[in-house]
CSV table of C-alpha atoms in Angstrom, one decimal:
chain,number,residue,atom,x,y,z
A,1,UNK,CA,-4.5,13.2,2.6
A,2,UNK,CA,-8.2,12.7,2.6
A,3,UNK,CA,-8.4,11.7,-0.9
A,4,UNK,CA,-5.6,9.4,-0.1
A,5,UNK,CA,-7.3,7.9,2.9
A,6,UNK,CA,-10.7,7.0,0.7
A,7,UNK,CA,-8.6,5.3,-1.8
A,8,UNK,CA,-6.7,2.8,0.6
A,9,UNK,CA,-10.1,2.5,1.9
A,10,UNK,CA,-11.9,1.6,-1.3
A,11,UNK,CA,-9.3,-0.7,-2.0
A,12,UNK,CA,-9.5,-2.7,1.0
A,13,UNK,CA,-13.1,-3.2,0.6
A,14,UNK,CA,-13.1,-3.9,-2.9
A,15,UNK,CA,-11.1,-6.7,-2.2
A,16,UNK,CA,-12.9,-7.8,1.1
A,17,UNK,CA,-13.1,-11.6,-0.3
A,18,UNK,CA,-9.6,-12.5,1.1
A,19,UNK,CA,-9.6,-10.5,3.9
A,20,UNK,CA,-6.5,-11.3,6.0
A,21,UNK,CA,-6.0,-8.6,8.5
A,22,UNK,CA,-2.6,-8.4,11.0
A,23,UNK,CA,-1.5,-5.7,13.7
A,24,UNK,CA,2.4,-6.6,14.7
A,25,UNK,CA,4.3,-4.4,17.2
A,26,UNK,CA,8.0,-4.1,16.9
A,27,UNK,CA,9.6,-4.8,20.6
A,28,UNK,CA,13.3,-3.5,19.6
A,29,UNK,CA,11.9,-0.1,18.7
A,30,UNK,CA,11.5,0.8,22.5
A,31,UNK,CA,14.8,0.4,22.3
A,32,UNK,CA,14.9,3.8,21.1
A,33,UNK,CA,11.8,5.7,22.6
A,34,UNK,CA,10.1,4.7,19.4
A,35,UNK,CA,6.8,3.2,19.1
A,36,UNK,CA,6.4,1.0,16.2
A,37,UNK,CA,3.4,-0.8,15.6
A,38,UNK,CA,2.0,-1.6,12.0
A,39,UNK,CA,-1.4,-3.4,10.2
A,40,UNK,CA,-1.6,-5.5,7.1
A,41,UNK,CA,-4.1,-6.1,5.3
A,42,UNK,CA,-3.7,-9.5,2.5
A,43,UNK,CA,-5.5,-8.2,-1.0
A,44,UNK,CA,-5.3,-11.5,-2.1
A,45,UNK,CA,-2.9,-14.9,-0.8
A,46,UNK,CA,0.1,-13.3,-2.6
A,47,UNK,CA,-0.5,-9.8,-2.3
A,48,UNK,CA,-0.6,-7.5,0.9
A,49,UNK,CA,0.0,-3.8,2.2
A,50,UNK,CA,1.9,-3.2,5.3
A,51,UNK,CA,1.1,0.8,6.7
A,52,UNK,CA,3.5,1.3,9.7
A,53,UNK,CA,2.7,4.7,11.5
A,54,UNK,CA,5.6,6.6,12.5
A,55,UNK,CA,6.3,7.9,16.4
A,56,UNK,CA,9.1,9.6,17.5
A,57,UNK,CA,8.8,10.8,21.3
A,58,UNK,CA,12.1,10.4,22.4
A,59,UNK,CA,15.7,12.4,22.8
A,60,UNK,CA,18.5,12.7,20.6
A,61,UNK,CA,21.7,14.4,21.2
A,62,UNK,CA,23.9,17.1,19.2
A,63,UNK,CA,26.8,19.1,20.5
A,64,UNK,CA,26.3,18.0,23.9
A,65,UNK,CA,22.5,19.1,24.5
A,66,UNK,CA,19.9,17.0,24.4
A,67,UNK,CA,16.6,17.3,22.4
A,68,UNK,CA,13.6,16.5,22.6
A,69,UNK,CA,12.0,14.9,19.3
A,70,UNK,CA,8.3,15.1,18.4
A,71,UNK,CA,8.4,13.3,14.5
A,72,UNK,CA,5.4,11.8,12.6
A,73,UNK,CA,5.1,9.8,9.9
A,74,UNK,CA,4.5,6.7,7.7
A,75,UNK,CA,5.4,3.9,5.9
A,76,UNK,CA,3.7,2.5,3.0
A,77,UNK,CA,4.6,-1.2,2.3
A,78,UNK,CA,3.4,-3.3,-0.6
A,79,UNK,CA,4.7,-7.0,-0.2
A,80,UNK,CA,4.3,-10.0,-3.0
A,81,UNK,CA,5.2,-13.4,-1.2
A,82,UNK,CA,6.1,-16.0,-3.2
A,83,UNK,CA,4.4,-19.2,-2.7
A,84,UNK,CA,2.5,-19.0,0.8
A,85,UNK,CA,1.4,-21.6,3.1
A,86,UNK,CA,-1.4,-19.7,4.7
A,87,UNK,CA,-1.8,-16.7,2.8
A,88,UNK,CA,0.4,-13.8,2.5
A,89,UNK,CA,3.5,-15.3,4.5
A,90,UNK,CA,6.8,-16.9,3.9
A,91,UNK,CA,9.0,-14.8,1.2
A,92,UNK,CA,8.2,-11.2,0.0
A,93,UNK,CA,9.4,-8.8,-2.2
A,94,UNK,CA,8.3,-5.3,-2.0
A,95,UNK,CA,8.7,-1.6,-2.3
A,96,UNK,CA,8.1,0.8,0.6
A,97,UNK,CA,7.3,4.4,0.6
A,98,UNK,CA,8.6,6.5,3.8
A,99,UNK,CA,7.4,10.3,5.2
A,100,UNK,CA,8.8,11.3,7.9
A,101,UNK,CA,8.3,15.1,9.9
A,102,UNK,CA,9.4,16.4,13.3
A,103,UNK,CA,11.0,18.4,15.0
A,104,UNK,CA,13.6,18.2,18.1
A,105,UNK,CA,13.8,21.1,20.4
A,106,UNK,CA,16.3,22.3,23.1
A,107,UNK,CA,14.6,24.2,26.2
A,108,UNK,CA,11.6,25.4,23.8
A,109,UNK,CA,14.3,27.6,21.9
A,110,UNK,CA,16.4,25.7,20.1
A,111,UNK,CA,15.3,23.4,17.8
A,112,UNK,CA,16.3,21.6,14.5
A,113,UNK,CA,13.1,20.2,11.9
A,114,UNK,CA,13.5,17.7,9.1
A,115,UNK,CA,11.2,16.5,6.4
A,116,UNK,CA,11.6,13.3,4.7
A,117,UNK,CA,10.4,11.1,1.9
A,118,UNK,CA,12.0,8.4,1.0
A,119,UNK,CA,11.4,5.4,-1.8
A,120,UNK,CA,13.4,1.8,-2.0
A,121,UNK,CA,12.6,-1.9,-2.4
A,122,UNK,CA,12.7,-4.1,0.8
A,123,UNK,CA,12.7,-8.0,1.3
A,124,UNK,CA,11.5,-10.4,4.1
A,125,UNK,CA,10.3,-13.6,5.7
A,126,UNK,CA,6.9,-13.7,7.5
A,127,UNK,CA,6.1,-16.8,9.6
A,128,UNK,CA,2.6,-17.8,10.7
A,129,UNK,CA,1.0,-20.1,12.7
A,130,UNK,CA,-2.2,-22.1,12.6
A,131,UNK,CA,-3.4,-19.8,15.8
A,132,UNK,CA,-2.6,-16.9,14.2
A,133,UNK,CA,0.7,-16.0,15.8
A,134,UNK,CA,3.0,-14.7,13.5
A,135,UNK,CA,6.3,-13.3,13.2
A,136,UNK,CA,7.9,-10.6,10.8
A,137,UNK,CA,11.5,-9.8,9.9
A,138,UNK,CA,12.0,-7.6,6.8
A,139,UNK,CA,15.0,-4.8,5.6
A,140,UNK,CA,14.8,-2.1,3.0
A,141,UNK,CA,17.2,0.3,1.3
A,142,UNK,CA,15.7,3.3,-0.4
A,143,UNK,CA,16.4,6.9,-1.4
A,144,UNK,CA,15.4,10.0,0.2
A,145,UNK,CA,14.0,12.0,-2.4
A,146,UNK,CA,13.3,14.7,0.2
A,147,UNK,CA,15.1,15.5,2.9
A,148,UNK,CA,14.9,19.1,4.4
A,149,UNK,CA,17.0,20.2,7.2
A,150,UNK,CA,16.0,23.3,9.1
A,151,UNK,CA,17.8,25.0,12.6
A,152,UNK,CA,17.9,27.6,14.5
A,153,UNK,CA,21.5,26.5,15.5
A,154,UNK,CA,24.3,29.0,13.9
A,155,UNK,CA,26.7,25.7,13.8
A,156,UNK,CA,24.3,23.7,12.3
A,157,UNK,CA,25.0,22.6,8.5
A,158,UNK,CA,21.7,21.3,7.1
A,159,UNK,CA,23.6,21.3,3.6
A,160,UNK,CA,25.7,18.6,4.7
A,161,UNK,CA,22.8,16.0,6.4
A,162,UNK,CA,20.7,17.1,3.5
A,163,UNK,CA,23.6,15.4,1.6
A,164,UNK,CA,22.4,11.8,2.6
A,165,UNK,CA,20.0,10.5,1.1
A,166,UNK,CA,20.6,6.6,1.6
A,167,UNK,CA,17.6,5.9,3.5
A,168,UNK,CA,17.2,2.5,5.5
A,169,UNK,CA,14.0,0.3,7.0
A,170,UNK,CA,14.0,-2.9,9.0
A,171,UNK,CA,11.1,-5.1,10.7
A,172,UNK,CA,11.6,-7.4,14.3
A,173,UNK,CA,8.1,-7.4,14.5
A,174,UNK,CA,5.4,-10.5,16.3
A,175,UNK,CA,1.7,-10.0,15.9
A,176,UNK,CA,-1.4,-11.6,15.4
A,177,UNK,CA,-3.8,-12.6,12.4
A,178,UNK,CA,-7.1,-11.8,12.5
């Protein structure tokens, strides 16, 4: 992770003569006691990588109980827009690149873990304006190359969820350029 860490970072300041840098939050994600907030930084006017952290506090519910999640994660998003106005907006094309780990427990005994990775193409529409407002909608479809099930639960059939592998991402977001 380290060595993965100094090569984003190397990147970004090799190509520190563009140097377009957003942070957009994703307001429908509370929705679901997730936190969504992502950075992107523009490589060149038509070229920029979206890195979305991933946060899962919240609950989920299975046979009746409720759960308590604690999942971590990222997602990796390279974006080519197609004729900009201001740099890295309007119309992209990209591919996105999804880990996901947690774990959701029942009264500290229960508990069911999952691991995923996941790989697909995504498209969107980025709108900015002159001040630096801008706003973000995107969708993906992808496969989950890895996804492990684990539980504790005696009814629980990890064979089956492990089973689909479709795997989904979608951006409301607003931000600001900086």
């Amino acid at each position: 992770m380290k060595k993965l860490t100094f090569l984003l970072v190397f990147i970004a300041l090799s190509f520190s003569s563009f140097a377009q840098f957003e942070v957009k939050i994703n307001p429908v994600s509370l929705l679901w006691s997730s936190f969504d907030i992502s950075a992107e930084y523009g490589f060149s006017e038509k070229f920029g990588v979206d890195v979305a952290p991933i946060f899962d506090f919240g609950k989920t519910e299975y046979n009746g109980y409720e759960y308590k999640n604690s999942k971590i994660g990222a997602v990796v998003n390279p974006r080519y827009y197609f004729n900009p106005n201001r740099g890295i907006d309007k119309f992209y094309v990209g591919a996105y690149l999804k880990f996901s780990t947690g774990k959701s427990t029942y009264e500290d005994d229960t508990y069911i873990k999952n691991t995923r990775l996941a790989l697909g193409p995504n498209i969107g529409y980025k709108v900015t304006s002159d001040s630096g407002f801008l706003f973000d909608i995107g969708f993906g479809v992808g496969k989950a190359f890895v996804n492990n099930w684990d539980s504790d639960i005696t009814s629980f059939d990890e064979d089956l969820l492990s089973l689909f592998s479709i795997d989904f991402i979608g951006k409301l977001a607003v931000g600001w350029r900086f």
